[in-house]
GROMACS .gro file of C-alpha atoms in nm:
model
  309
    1UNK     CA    1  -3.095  -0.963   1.030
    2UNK     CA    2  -2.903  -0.830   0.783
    3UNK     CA    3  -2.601  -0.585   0.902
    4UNK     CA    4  -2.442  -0.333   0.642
    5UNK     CA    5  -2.194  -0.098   0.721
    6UNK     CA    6  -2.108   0.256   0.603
    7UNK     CA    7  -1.815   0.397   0.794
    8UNK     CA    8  -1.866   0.779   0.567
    9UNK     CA    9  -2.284   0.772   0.565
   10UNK     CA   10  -2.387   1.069   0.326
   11UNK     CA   11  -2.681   1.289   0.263
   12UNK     CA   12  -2.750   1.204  -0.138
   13UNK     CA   13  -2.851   1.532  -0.271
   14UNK     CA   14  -2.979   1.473  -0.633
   15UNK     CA   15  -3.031   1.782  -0.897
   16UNK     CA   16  -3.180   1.719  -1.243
   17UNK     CA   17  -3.132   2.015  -1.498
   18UNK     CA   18  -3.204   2.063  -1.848
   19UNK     CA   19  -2.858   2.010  -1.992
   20UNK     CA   20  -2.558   2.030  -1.741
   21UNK     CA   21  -2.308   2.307  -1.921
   22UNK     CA   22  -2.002   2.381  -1.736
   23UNK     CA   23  -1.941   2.809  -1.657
   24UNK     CA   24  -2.351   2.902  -1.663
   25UNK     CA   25  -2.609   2.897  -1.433
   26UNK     CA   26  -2.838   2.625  -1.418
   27UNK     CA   27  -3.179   2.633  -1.295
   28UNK     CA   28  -3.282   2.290  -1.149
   29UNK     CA   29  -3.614   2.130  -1.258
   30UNK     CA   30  -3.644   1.852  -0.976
   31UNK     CA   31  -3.466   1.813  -0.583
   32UNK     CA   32  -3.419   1.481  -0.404
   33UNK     CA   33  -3.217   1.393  -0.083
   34UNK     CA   34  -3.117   1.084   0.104
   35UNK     CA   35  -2.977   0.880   0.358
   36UNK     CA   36  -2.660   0.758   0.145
   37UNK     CA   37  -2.331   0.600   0.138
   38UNK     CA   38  -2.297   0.281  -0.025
   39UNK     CA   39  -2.409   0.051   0.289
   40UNK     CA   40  -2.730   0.254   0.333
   41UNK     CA   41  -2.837   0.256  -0.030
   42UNK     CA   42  -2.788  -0.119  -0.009
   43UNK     CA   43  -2.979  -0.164   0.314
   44UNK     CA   44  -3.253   0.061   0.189
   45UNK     CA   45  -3.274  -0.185  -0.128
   46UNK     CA   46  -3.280  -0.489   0.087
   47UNK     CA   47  -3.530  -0.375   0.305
   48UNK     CA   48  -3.789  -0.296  -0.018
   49UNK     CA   49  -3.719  -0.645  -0.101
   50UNK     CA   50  -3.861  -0.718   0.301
   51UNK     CA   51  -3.513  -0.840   0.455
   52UNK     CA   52  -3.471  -0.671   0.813
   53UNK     CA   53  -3.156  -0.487   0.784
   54UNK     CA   54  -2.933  -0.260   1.058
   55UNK     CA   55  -2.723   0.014   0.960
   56UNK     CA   56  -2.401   0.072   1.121
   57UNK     CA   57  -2.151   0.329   1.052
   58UNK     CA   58  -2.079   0.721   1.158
   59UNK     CA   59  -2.313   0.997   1.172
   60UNK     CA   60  -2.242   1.382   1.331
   61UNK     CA   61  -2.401   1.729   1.303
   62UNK     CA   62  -2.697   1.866   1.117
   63UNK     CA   63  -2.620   1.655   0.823
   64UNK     CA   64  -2.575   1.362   1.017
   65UNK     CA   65  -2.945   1.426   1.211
   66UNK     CA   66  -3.098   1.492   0.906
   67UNK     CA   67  -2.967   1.146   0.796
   68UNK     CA   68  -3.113   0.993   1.089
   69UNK     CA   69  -3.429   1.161   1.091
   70UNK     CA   70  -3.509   1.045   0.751
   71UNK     CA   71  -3.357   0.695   0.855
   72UNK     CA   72  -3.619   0.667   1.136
   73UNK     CA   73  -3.915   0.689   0.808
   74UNK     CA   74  -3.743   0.339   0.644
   75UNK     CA   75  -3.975   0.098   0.681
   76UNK     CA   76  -3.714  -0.234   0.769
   77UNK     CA   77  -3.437  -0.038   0.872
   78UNK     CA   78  -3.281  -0.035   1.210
   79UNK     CA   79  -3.054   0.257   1.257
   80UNK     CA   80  -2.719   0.162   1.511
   81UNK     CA   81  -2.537   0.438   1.357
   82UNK     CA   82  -2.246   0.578   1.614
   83UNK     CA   83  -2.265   0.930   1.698
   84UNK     CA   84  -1.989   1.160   1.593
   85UNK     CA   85  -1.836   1.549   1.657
   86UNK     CA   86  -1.744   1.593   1.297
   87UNK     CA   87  -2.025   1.654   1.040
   88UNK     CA   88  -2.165   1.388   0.783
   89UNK     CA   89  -2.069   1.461   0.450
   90UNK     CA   90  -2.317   1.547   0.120
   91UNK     CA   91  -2.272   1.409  -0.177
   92UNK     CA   92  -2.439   1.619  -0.514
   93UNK     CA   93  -2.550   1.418  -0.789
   94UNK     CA   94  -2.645   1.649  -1.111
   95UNK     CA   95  -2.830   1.446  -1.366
   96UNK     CA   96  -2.882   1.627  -1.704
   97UNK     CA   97  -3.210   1.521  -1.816
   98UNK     CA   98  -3.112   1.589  -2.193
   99UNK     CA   99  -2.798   1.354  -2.186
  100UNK     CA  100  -2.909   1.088  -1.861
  101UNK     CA  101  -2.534   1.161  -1.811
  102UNK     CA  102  -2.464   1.225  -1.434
  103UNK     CA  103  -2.180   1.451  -1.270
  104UNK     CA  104  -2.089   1.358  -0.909
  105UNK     CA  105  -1.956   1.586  -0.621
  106UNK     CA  106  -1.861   1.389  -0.270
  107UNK     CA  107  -1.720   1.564   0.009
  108UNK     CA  108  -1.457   1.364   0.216
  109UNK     CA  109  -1.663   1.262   0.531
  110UNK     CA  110  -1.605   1.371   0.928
  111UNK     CA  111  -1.263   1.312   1.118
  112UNK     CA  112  -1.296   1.016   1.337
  113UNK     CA  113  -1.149   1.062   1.652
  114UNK     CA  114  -0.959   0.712   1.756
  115UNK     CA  115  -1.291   0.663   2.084
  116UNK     CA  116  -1.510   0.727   1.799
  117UNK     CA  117  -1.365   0.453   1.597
  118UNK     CA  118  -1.317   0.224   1.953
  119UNK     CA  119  -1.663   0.266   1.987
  120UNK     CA  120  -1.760   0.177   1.635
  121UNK     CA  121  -1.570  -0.149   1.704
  122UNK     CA  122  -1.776  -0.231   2.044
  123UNK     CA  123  -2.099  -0.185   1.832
  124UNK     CA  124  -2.001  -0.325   1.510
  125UNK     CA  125  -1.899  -0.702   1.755
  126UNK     CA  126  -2.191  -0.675   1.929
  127UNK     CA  127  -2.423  -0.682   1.587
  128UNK     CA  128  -2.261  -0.961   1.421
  129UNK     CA  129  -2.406  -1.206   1.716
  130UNK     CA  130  -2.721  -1.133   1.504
  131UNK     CA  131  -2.630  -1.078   1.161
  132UNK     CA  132  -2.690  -1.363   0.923
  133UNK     CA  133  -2.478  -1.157   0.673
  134UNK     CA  134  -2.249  -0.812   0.691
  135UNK     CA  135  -2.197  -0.565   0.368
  136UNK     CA  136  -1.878  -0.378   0.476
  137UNK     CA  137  -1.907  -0.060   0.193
  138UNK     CA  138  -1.786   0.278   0.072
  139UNK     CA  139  -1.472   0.478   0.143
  140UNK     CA  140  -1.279   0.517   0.510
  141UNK     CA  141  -1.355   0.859   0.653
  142UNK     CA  142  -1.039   1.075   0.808
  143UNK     CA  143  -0.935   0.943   1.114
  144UNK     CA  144  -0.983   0.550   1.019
  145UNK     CA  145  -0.713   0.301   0.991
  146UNK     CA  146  -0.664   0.200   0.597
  147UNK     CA  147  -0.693  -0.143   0.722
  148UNK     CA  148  -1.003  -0.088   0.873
  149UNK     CA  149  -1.180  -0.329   0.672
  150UNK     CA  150  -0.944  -0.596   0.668
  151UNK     CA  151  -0.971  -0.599   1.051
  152UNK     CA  152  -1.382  -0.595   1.023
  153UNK     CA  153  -1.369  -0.857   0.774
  154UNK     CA  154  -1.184  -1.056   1.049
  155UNK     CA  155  -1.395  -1.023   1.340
  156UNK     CA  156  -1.664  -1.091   1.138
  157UNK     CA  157  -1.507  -1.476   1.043
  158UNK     CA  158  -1.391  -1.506   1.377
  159UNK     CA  159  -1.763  -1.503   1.462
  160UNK     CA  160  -1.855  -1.686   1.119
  161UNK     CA  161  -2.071  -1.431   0.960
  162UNK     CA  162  -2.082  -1.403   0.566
  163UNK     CA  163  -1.877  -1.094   0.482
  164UNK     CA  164  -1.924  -0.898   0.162
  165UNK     CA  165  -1.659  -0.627   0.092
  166UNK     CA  166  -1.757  -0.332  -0.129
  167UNK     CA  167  -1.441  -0.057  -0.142
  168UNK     CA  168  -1.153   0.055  -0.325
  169UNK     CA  169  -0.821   0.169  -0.372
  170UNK     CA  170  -0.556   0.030  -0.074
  171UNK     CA  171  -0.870  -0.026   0.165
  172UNK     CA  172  -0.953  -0.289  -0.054
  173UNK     CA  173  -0.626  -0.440  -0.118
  174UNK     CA  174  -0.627  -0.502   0.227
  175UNK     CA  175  -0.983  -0.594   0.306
  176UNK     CA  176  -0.883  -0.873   0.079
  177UNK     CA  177  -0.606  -1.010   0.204
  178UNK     CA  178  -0.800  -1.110   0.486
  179UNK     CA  179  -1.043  -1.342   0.285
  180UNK     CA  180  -1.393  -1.204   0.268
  181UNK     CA  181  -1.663  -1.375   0.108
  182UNK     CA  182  -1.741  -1.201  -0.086
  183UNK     CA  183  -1.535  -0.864  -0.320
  184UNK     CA  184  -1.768  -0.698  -0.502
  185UNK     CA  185  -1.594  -0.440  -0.741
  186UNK     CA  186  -1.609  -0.227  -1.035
  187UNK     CA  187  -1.406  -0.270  -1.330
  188UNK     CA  188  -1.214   0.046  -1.220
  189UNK     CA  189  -1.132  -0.051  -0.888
  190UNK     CA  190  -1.085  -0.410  -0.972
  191UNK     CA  191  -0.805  -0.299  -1.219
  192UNK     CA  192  -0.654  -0.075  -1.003
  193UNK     CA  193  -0.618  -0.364  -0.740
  194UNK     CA  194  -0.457  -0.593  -0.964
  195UNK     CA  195  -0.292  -0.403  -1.232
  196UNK     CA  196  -0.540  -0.594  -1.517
  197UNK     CA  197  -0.812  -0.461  -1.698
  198UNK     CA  198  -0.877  -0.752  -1.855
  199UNK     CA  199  -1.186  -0.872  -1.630
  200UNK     CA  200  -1.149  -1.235  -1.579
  201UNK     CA  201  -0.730  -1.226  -1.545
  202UNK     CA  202  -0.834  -0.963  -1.288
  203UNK     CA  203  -1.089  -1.134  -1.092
  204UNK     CA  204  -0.849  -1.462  -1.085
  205UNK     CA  205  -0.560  -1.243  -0.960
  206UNK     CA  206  -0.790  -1.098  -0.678
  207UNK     CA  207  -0.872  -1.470  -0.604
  208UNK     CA  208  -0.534  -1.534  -0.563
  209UNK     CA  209  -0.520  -1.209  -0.302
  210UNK     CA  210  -0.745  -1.401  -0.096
  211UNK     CA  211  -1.131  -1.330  -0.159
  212UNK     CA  212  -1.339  -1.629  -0.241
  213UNK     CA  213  -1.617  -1.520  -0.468
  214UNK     CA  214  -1.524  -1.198  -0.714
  215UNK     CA  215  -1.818  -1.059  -0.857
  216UNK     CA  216  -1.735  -0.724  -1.064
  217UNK     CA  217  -1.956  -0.499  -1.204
  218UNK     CA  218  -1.884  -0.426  -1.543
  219UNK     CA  219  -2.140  -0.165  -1.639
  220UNK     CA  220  -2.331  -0.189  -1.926
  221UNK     CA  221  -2.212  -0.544  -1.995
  222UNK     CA  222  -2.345  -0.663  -1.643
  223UNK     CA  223  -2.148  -0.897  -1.373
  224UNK     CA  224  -1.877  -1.131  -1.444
  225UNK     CA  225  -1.838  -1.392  -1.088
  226UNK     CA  226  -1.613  -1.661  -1.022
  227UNK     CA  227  -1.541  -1.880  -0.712
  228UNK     CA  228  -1.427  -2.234  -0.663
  229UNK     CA  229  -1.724  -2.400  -0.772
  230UNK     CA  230  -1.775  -2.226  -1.137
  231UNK     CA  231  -1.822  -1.901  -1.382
  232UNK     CA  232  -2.085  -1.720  -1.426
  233UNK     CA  233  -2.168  -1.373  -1.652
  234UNK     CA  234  -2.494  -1.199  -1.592
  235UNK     CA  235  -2.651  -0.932  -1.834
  236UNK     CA  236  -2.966  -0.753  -1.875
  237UNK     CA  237  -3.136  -0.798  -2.165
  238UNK     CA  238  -3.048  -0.415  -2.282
  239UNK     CA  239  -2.865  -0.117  -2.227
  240UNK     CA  240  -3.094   0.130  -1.943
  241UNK     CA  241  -3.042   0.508  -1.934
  242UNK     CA  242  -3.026   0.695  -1.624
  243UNK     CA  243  -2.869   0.846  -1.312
  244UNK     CA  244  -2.608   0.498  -1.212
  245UNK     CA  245  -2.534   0.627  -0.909
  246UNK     CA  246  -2.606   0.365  -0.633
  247UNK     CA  247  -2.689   0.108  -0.920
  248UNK     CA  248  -2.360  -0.109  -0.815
  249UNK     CA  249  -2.498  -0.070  -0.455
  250UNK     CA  250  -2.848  -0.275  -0.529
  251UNK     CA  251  -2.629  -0.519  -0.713
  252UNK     CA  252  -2.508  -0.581  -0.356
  253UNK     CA  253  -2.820  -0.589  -0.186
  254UNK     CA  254  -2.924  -0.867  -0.460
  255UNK     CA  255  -2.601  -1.071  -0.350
  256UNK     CA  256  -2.650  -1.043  -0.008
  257UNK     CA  257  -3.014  -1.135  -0.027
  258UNK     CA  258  -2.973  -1.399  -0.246
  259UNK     CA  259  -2.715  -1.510  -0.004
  260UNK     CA  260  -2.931  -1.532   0.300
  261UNK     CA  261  -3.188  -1.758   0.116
  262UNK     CA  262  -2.970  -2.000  -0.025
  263UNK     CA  263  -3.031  -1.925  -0.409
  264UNK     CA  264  -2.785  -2.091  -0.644
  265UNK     CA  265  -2.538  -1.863  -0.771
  266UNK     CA  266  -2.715  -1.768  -1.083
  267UNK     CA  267  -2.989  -1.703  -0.954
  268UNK     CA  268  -2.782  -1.453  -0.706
  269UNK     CA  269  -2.654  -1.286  -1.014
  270UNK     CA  270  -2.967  -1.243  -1.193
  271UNK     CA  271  -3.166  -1.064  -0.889
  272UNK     CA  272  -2.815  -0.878  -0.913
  273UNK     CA  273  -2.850  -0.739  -1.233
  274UNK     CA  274  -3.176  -0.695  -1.247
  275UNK     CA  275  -3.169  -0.454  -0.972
  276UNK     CA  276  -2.858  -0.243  -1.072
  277UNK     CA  277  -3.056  -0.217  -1.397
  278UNK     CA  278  -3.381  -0.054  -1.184
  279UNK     CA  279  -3.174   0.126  -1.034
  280UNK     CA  280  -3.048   0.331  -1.319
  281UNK     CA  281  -3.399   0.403  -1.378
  282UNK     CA  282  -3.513   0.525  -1.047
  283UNK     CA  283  -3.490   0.914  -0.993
  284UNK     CA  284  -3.230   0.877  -0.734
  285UNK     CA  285  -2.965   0.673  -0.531
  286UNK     CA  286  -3.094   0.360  -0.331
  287UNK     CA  287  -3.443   0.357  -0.497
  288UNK     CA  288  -3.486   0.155  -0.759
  289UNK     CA  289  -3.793   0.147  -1.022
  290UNK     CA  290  -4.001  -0.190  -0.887
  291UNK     CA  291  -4.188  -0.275  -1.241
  292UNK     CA  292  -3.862  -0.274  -1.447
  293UNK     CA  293  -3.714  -0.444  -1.173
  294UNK     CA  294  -3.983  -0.748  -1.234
  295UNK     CA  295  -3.988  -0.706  -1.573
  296UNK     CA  296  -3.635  -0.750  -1.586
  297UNK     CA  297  -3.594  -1.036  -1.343
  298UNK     CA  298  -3.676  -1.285  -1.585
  299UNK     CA  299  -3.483  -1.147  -1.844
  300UNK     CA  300  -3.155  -1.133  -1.708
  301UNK     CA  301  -2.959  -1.379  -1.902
  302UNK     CA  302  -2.710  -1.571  -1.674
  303UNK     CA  303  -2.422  -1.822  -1.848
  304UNK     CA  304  -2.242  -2.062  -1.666
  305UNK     CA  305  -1.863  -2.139  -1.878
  306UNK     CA  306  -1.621  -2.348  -1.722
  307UNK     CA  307  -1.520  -2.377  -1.342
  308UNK     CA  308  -1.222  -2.181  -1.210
  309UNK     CA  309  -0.892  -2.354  -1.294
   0.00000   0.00000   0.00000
């Protein structure tokens, strides 16, 4: 089984309009919701690819049962999500259909109380005994410690689980510090931990930081990894237009799979970016569109260049 976790689970809402123009009113051509949040996109993504998964995070009031509901229809995934008082947040997604240029509203999540989070950490122990792997994703909801992650990332090696950490901002500075696996950032966020934006300086200073793989997303020009043993840069063979959002979250769910069943690294990096890339092209967050994802698969092209110094 394959554990993620989403401490500030969403309901995606997705709206695609004509063209998006700011002060007028907009009628919308097409409505889509979801269970979201970063770990549940990725766990509905490794579930399509038929990996058991369990969801663990937060989840309070109508939005929160809504979440669940639709949750319960996910063929593959086990829902352990703690209940809450506060209300799960929405996130709106408007995708102009003219552009494929997406704007992106996310509310700030439920306040955790500090029993909420207690029990969180009760549930969260008891599912590593059988996890094989644990995505730890998304942003910290009020009420959580900032170095919530750091301290999941260390019960999980305590119990010698594979951690993948998937966050930003101070949350991630200190969810690496305590040595995941696995950091799996965007350029963005991997600049703002390290003060570079000049990828592979970056990734080498996060190293340093304590995480022993980097892989960072670097949009259009695919994934850039390093760890001990080598260097390796994945691309699609061309640019995709689309709706990104949750695109970063299948690259995930292609590392973690690709993690449980032993693949070589490239071959990690390839399902990767083939996935993000389907993802783009899939009407809305966690899906991804299943013939350009095999069509792409073996097209990605993956270069080793020289191990890390």
């Amino acid at each position: 089984m394959i554990l993620t976790v989403t401490l500030n689970t969403a309901l995606d809402i997705t709206y695609r309009v004509r063209a998006l123009r700011p002060h007028s009113t907009h009628r919308v051509s097409e409505v889509s919701e979801r269970p979201g949040g970063k770990g549940l996109n990725v766990a509905r993504v490794l579930a399509a690819l038929g990996h058991e998964v369990t969801v663990a995070g937060f989840a309070g009031g109508a939005t929160g049962r809504t979440v669940r509901d639709q949750l319960a229809e996910t063929v593959g995934v086990v829902d352990a999500l703690v209940p809450v008082e506060g209300p799960t947040r929405r996130t709106i997604a408007v995708v102009d259909t003219a552009t494929g240029d997406t704007t992106q509203l996310n509310e700030p999540g439920p306040a955790i109380t500090p029993a909420e989070w207690s029990a969180f950490q009760e549930r969260y122990e008891h599912l590593l005994r059988s996890a094989s792997a644990v995505a730890l994703c998304g942003s910290l909801p009020p009420g959580v410690p900032v170095g919530a992650y750091a301290q999941l990332v260390r019960t999980a090696r305590a119990l010698a689980v594979p951690v993948l950490l998937d966050t930003s901002g101070e949350p991630l500075r200190r969810g690496v510090a305590a040595r995941p696996d696995i950091v799996k950032p965007n350029a963005e966020e991997l600049a703002e931990l390290t003060g570079s934006h000049e990828p592979l300086q970056a990734i080498r200073s996060a190293r340093r930081r304590g995480a022993h793989t980097v892989v960072a997303s670097l949009g259009a020009d695919g994934l850039l990894a390093e760890n001990a043993a080598g260097r390796w840069r994945a691309a699609p063979p061309r640019r995709v237009h689309g709706n990104p959002t949750g695109a970063g979250d299948s690259a995930v769910a292609g590392l973690l799979s690709g993690l449980v069943e032993n693949l070589p690294w490239p071959e990690r990096l390839a399902r990767a970016a083939a996935l993000s890339a389907a993802t783009v092209l899939a009407p809305a967050a966690g899906e991804f569109d299943r013939s350009a994802y095999e069509a792409l698969a073996g097209q990605v092209a993956v270069t080793s260049e020289a191990p890390a110094a």
